[in-house]
Amino acid sequence: MDREKYINSIKSVILTPEQIQEKVKEAGAYIDSLYDGKPILLVSILNGSFVFTADLARAVSVPCEVAFMAARSYKGTESTGNVEIILDIEKDLSQYNVIIAEDIIDTGRTLKKITEILKSRNPHTFRVLTLLDKPDRRVVDFKADYVLFTIPDIFVIGYGLDCDGYYRNLPYVGELG
Ligand code: IMP
Ligand code: MG
């Protein structure tokens, strides 16, 4: 693989590490105020949310468990429209205040499907937090309970988000050129 090609195709920085951390701190405070000392289960949607989840988990003070789900809906920069659950949670959710931590809501298909599945398991409470939201791209009706950043219809990478598996380790969110 041509490493230079990948490095040179970052067009601009959209969100700096500082901007991201400020919003993550606010999101942590939002969770703390909502759950008021009660334990939560933070459900990270892999792979894109692993960085966001790690920071969000450290920004909350309520007792916090972390679980992982994985869905696949993308090849390169194009949505396939198909959502496949490739890793599931095995806990009995009826005991849990479930909070989904998602990296980005685009067409809405992934979270619509995951929300349907998890709600059918009767969690004690259920909420969705997303780092990024691209409302202009929605093809199914879906709204998160909390959005850290609303962005226009551009393909972004970094802070967990990838293009063909690359860029997830960047500390900022950038636009691919
Ligand atoms: P949705 O099902 O179309 O809402 O897509 C959600 C998933 O698509 C996210 O969890 C990401 O993995 C991926 N995705 C959507 N837009 C972008 C983007 O701009 N950059 C990187 N991944 C994206
Ligand atoms: Mg992805």
mmCIF file of C-alpha atoms and ligand atoms in Angstrom:
data_model
loop_
_atom_site.group_PDB
_atom_site.id
_atom_site.type_symbol
_atom_site.label_atom_id
_atom_site.label_comp_id
_atom_site.label_asym_id
_atom_site.label_seq_id
_atom_site.Cartn_x
_atom_site.Cartn_y
_atom_site.Cartn_z
ATOM 1 C CA MET A 1 0.000 0.000 0.000
ATOM 2 C CA ASP A 2 1.152 3.490 -0.860
ATOM 3 C CA ARG A 3 1.610 5.250 2.508
ATOM 4 C CA GLU A 4 2.412 8.627 0.878
ATOM 5 C CA LYS A 5 -0.862 8.594 -1.016
ATOM 6 C CA TYR A 6 -2.782 8.207 2.244
ATOM 7 C CA ILE A 7 -0.859 10.938 4.083
ATOM 8 C CA ASN A 8 -1.211 13.435 1.239
ATOM 9 C CA SER A 9 -4.925 12.962 0.811
ATOM 10 C CA ILE A 10 -5.898 14.658 4.083
ATOM 11 C CA LYS A 11 -7.444 17.938 2.898
ATOM 12 C CA SER A 12 -8.033 19.770 6.177
ATOM 13 C CA VAL A 13 -8.485 19.441 9.915
ATOM 14 C CA ILE A 14 -12.174 19.722 10.807
ATOM 15 C CA LEU A 15 -11.957 19.201 14.572
ATOM 16 C CA THR A 16 -8.800 19.644 16.629
ATOM 17 C CA PRO A 17 -7.973 17.341 19.566
ATOM 18 C CA GLU A 18 -8.743 20.258 21.910
ATOM 19 C CA GLN A 19 -12.184 20.891 20.388
ATOM 20 C CA ILE A 20 -12.980 17.190 20.638
ATOM 21 C CA GLN A 21 -11.869 16.919 24.273
ATOM 22 C CA GLU A 22 -13.942 19.937 25.282
ATOM 23 C CA LYS A 23 -17.109 18.368 23.831
ATOM 24 C CA VAL A 24 -16.293 14.946 25.284
ATOM 25 C CA LYS A 25 -16.012 16.573 28.707
ATOM 26 C CA GLU A 26 -19.455 18.164 28.227
ATOM 27 C CA ALA A 27 -20.906 14.822 27.124
ATOM 28 C CA GLY A 28 -19.468 13.187 30.254
ATOM 29 C CA ALA A 29 -21.081 15.864 32.423
ATOM 30 C CA TYR A 30 -24.386 15.317 30.581
ATOM 31 C CA ILE A 31 -24.252 11.585 31.407
ATOM 32 C CA ASP A 32 -23.339 12.272 35.032
ATOM 33 C CA SER A 33 -26.244 14.693 35.457
ATOM 34 C CA LEU A 34 -28.709 12.323 33.798
ATOM 35 C CA TYR A 35 -27.800 9.134 35.651
ATOM 36 C CA ASP A 36 -27.002 10.781 38.980
ATOM 37 C CA GLY A 37 -24.711 8.107 40.447
ATOM 38 C CA LYS A 38 -26.531 5.142 38.871
ATOM 39 C CA PRO A 39 -24.411 2.655 36.895
ATOM 40 C CA ILE A 40 -24.356 2.740 33.112
ATOM 41 C CA LEU A 41 -23.376 0.366 30.330
ATOM 42 C CA LEU A 42 -21.515 2.193 27.595
ATOM 43 C CA VAL A 43 -21.932 0.279 24.349
ATOM 44 C CA SER A 44 -19.197 1.061 21.860
ATOM 45 C CA ILE A 45 -19.994 0.399 18.219
ATOM 46 C CA LEU A 46 -16.805 -0.992 16.722
ATOM 47 C CA ASN A 47 -14.610 -0.265 14.999
ATOM 48 C CA GLY A 48 -15.151 3.464 14.531
ATOM 49 C CA SER A 49 -16.124 4.280 18.137
ATOM 50 C CA PHE A 50 -13.196 2.802 19.991
ATOM 51 C CA VAL A 51 -11.348 6.100 20.456
ATOM 52 C CA PHE A 52 -14.474 8.109 21.341
ATOM 53 C CA THR A 53 -15.617 5.432 23.806
ATOM 54 C CA ALA A 54 -12.236 5.347 25.540
ATOM 55 C CA ASP A 55 -12.342 9.122 26.072
ATOM 56 C CA LEU A 56 -16.051 9.233 26.991
ATOM 57 C CA ALA A 57 -15.650 6.439 29.554
ATOM 58 C CA ARG A 58 -12.935 8.495 31.235
ATOM 59 C CA ALA A 59 -15.106 11.622 31.183
ATOM 60 C CA VAL A 60 -17.931 10.140 33.291
ATOM 61 C CA SER A 61 -17.978 9.761 37.074
ATOM 62 C CA VAL A 62 -20.959 7.388 37.378
ATOM 63 C CA PRO A 63 -20.084 3.667 37.719
ATOM 64 C CA CYS A 64 -19.471 2.569 34.149
ATOM 65 C CA GLU A 65 -19.241 -0.766 32.363
ATOM 66 C CA VAL A 66 -18.192 -0.960 28.718
ATOM 67 C CA ALA A 67 -19.412 -3.452 26.112
ATOM 68 C CA PHE A 68 -18.803 -3.776 22.401
ATOM 69 C CA MET A 69 -20.935 -4.370 19.350
ATOM 70 C CA ALA A 70 -19.797 -4.370 15.759
ATOM 71 C CA ALA A 71 -21.768 -3.674 12.631
ATOM 72 C CA ARG A 72 -20.631 -3.511 9.060
ATOM 73 C CA SER A 73 -22.314 -1.271 6.513
ATOM 74 C CA TYR A 74 -19.555 0.385 4.559
ATOM 75 C CA LYS A 75 -17.050 -0.438 1.870
ATOM 76 C CA GLY A 76 -14.597 2.446 1.232
ATOM 77 C CA THR A 77 -16.595 5.679 1.140
ATOM 78 C CA GLU A 78 -19.856 4.179 -0.105
ATOM 79 C CA SER A 79 -22.741 2.864 1.972
ATOM 80 C CA THR A 80 -23.892 -0.594 0.938
ATOM 81 C CA GLY A 81 -27.253 -0.078 2.599
ATOM 82 C CA ASN A 82 -26.769 -3.408 4.297
ATOM 83 C CA VAL A 83 -26.209 -3.584 8.051
ATOM 84 C CA GLU A 84 -24.717 -6.764 9.390
ATOM 85 C CA ILE A 85 -24.191 -7.366 13.129
ATOM 86 C CA ILE A 86 -20.848 -9.092 13.426
ATOM 87 C CA LEU A 87 -20.324 -8.808 17.195
ATOM 88 C CA ASP A 88 -23.120 -8.784 19.760
ATOM 89 C CA ILE A 89 -23.470 -8.187 23.530
ATOM 90 C CA GLU A 90 -24.359 -11.158 25.673
ATOM 91 C CA LYS A 91 -25.531 -9.333 28.817
ATOM 92 C CA ASP A 92 -29.123 -9.347 30.048
ATOM 93 C CA LEU A 93 -29.884 -5.698 29.216
ATOM 94 C CA SER A 94 -32.981 -5.443 31.419
ATOM 95 C CA GLN A 95 -30.634 -4.598 34.304
ATOM 96 C CA TYR A 96 -28.775 -1.844 32.480
ATOM 97 C CA ASN A 97 -28.897 1.854 31.695
ATOM 98 C CA VAL A 98 -27.622 1.445 28.143
ATOM 99 C CA ILE A 99 -25.825 4.277 26.368
ATOM 100 C CA ILE A 100 -24.686 3.749 22.807
ATOM 101 C CA ALA A 101 -21.427 5.512 21.912
ATOM 102 C CA GLU A 102 -21.284 5.893 18.132
ATOM 103 C CA ASP A 103 -18.675 7.611 15.989
ATOM 104 C CA ILE A 104 -20.900 9.007 13.260
ATOM 105 C CA ILE A 105 -24.492 8.866 12.070
ATOM 106 C CA ASP A 106 -24.653 9.044 8.308
ATOM 107 C CA THR A 107 -27.572 7.331 6.521
ATOM 108 C CA GLY A 108 -28.870 6.304 9.956
ATOM 109 C CA ARG A 109 -29.175 2.652 8.967
ATOM 110 C CA THR A 110 -26.611 1.260 11.413
ATOM 111 C CA LEU A 111 -28.042 2.889 14.512
ATOM 112 C CA LYS A 112 -31.626 2.291 13.478
ATOM 113 C CA LYS A 113 -30.904 -1.417 13.283
ATOM 114 C CA ILE A 114 -28.829 -1.533 16.488
ATOM 115 C CA THR A 115 -31.450 0.497 18.357
ATOM 116 C CA GLU A 116 -34.227 -1.888 17.251
ATOM 117 C CA ILE A 117 -32.212 -4.896 18.379
ATOM 118 C CA LEU A 118 -31.199 -3.471 21.763
ATOM 119 C CA LYS A 119 -34.599 -1.963 22.603
ATOM 120 C CA SER A 120 -36.247 -5.340 21.954
ATOM 121 C CA ARG A 121 -34.158 -6.645 24.875
ATOM 122 C CA ASN A 122 -35.874 -4.189 27.241
ATOM 123 C CA PRO A 123 -32.949 -2.245 28.695
ATOM 124 C CA HIS A 124 -33.769 -0.350 31.899
ATOM 125 C CA THR A 125 -33.057 2.901 30.001
ATOM 126 C CA PHE A 126 -31.664 3.486 26.521
ATOM 127 C CA ARG A 127 -29.912 6.476 24.948
ATOM 128 C CA VAL A 128 -27.728 7.168 21.938
ATOM 129 C CA LEU A 129 -24.724 9.506 21.960
ATOM 130 C CA THR A 130 -22.837 10.214 18.775
ATOM 131 C CA LEU A 131 -19.587 12.064 18.260
ATOM 132 C CA LEU A 132 -20.578 13.231 14.768
ATOM 133 C CA ASP A 133 -23.867 13.631 12.933
ATOM 134 C CA LYS A 134 -24.319 14.195 9.192
ATOM 135 C CA PRO A 135 -28.070 14.929 9.058
ATOM 136 C CA ASP A 136 -27.957 15.833 5.332
ATOM 137 C CA ARG A 137 -27.138 12.204 4.504
ATOM 138 C CA ARG A 138 -30.027 10.534 6.313
ATOM 139 C CA VAL A 139 -32.026 7.934 4.347
ATOM 140 C CA VAL A 140 -33.863 6.489 7.343
ATOM 141 C CA ASP A 141 -35.377 8.463 10.174
ATOM 142 C CA PHE A 142 -32.997 8.478 13.143
ATOM 143 C CA LYS A 143 -32.152 10.993 15.861
ATOM 144 C CA ALA A 144 -29.517 10.597 18.561
ATOM 145 C CA ASP A 145 -30.256 11.793 22.082
ATOM 146 C CA TYR A 146 -26.959 13.698 22.166
ATOM 147 C CA VAL A 147 -24.715 14.905 19.332
ATOM 148 C CA LEU A 148 -21.253 16.315 20.042
ATOM 149 C CA PHE A 149 -20.718 17.803 16.551
ATOM 150 C CA THR A 150 -23.019 18.253 13.549
ATOM 151 C CA ILE A 151 -21.030 18.270 10.306
ATOM 152 C CA PRO A 152 -21.857 18.808 6.617
ATOM 153 C CA ASP A 153 -21.893 16.064 3.980
ATOM 154 C CA ILE A 154 -18.164 15.403 3.787
ATOM 155 C CA PHE A 155 -16.209 12.183 4.300
ATOM 156 C CA VAL A 156 -14.164 12.468 7.478
ATOM 157 C CA ILE A 157 -11.402 10.374 9.010
ATOM 158 C CA GLY A 158 -9.427 10.264 12.247
ATOM 159 C CA TYR A 159 -10.249 9.897 15.961
ATOM 160 C CA GLY A 160 -11.464 6.344 15.252
ATOM 161 C CA LEU A 161 -12.992 6.985 11.816
ATOM 162 C CA ASP A 162 -11.425 5.235 8.871
ATOM 163 C CA CYS A 163 -11.136 4.987 5.138
ATOM 164 C CA ASP A 164 -10.390 1.394 4.186
ATOM 165 C CA GLY A 165 -9.089 0.794 7.696
ATOM 166 C CA TYR A 166 -6.590 3.664 7.755
ATOM 167 C CA TYR A 167 -6.479 6.962 9.683
ATOM 168 C CA ARG A 168 -8.240 5.728 12.830
ATOM 169 C CA ASN A 169 -5.175 6.679 14.893
ATOM 170 C CA LEU A 170 -5.166 10.371 13.961
ATOM 171 C CA PRO A 171 -5.813 12.565 17.053
ATOM 172 C CA TYR A 172 -8.016 14.973 15.044
ATOM 173 C CA VAL A 173 -10.978 14.658 12.660
ATOM 174 C CA GLY A 174 -10.019 15.599 9.124
ATOM 175 C CA GLU A 175 -11.575 15.740 5.690
ATOM 176 C CA LEU A 176 -10.297 13.399 3.022
ATOM 177 C CA GLY A 177 -9.254 15.159 -0.179
HETATM 178 P P1 IMP B 1 -24.813 4.782 8.616
HETATM 179 O O1 IMP B 1 -25.367 3.405 8.837
HETATM 180 O O2 IMP B 1 -24.904 5.191 7.171
HETATM 181 O O3 IMP B 1 -25.388 5.828 9.529
HETATM 182 O O4 IMP B 1 -23.277 4.698 8.808
HETATM 183 C C1 IMP B 1 -22.673 4.626 9.969
HETATM 184 C C2 IMP B 1 -21.260 4.109 9.813
HETATM 185 O O5 IMP B 1 -20.704 4.468 8.528
HETATM 186 C C3 IMP B 1 -20.393 4.765 10.827
HETATM 187 O O6 IMP B 1 -20.394 4.050 12.030
HETATM 188 C C4 IMP B 1 -19.049 4.790 10.128
HETATM 189 O O7 IMP B 1 -18.357 3.609 10.388
HETATM 190 C C5 IMP B 1 -19.371 4.885 8.648
HETATM 191 N N1 IMP B 1 -19.238 6.286 8.139
HETATM 192 C C6 IMP B 1 -20.222 7.117 7.761
HETATM 193 N N2 IMP B 1 -19.746 8.303 7.349
HETATM 194 C C7 IMP B 1 -18.417 8.236 7.516
HETATM 195 C C8 IMP B 1 -17.344 9.184 7.313
HETATM 196 O O8 IMP B 1 -17.515 10.343 6.914
HETATM 197 N N3 IMP B 1 -16.096 8.725 7.591
HETATM 198 C C9 IMP B 1 -15.834 7.473 8.047
HETATM 199 N N4 IMP B 1 -16.804 6.573 8.283
HETATM 200 C C10 IMP B 1 -18.082 6.943 8.014
HETATM 201 MG MG MG B 2 -16.436 2.649 9.745
#
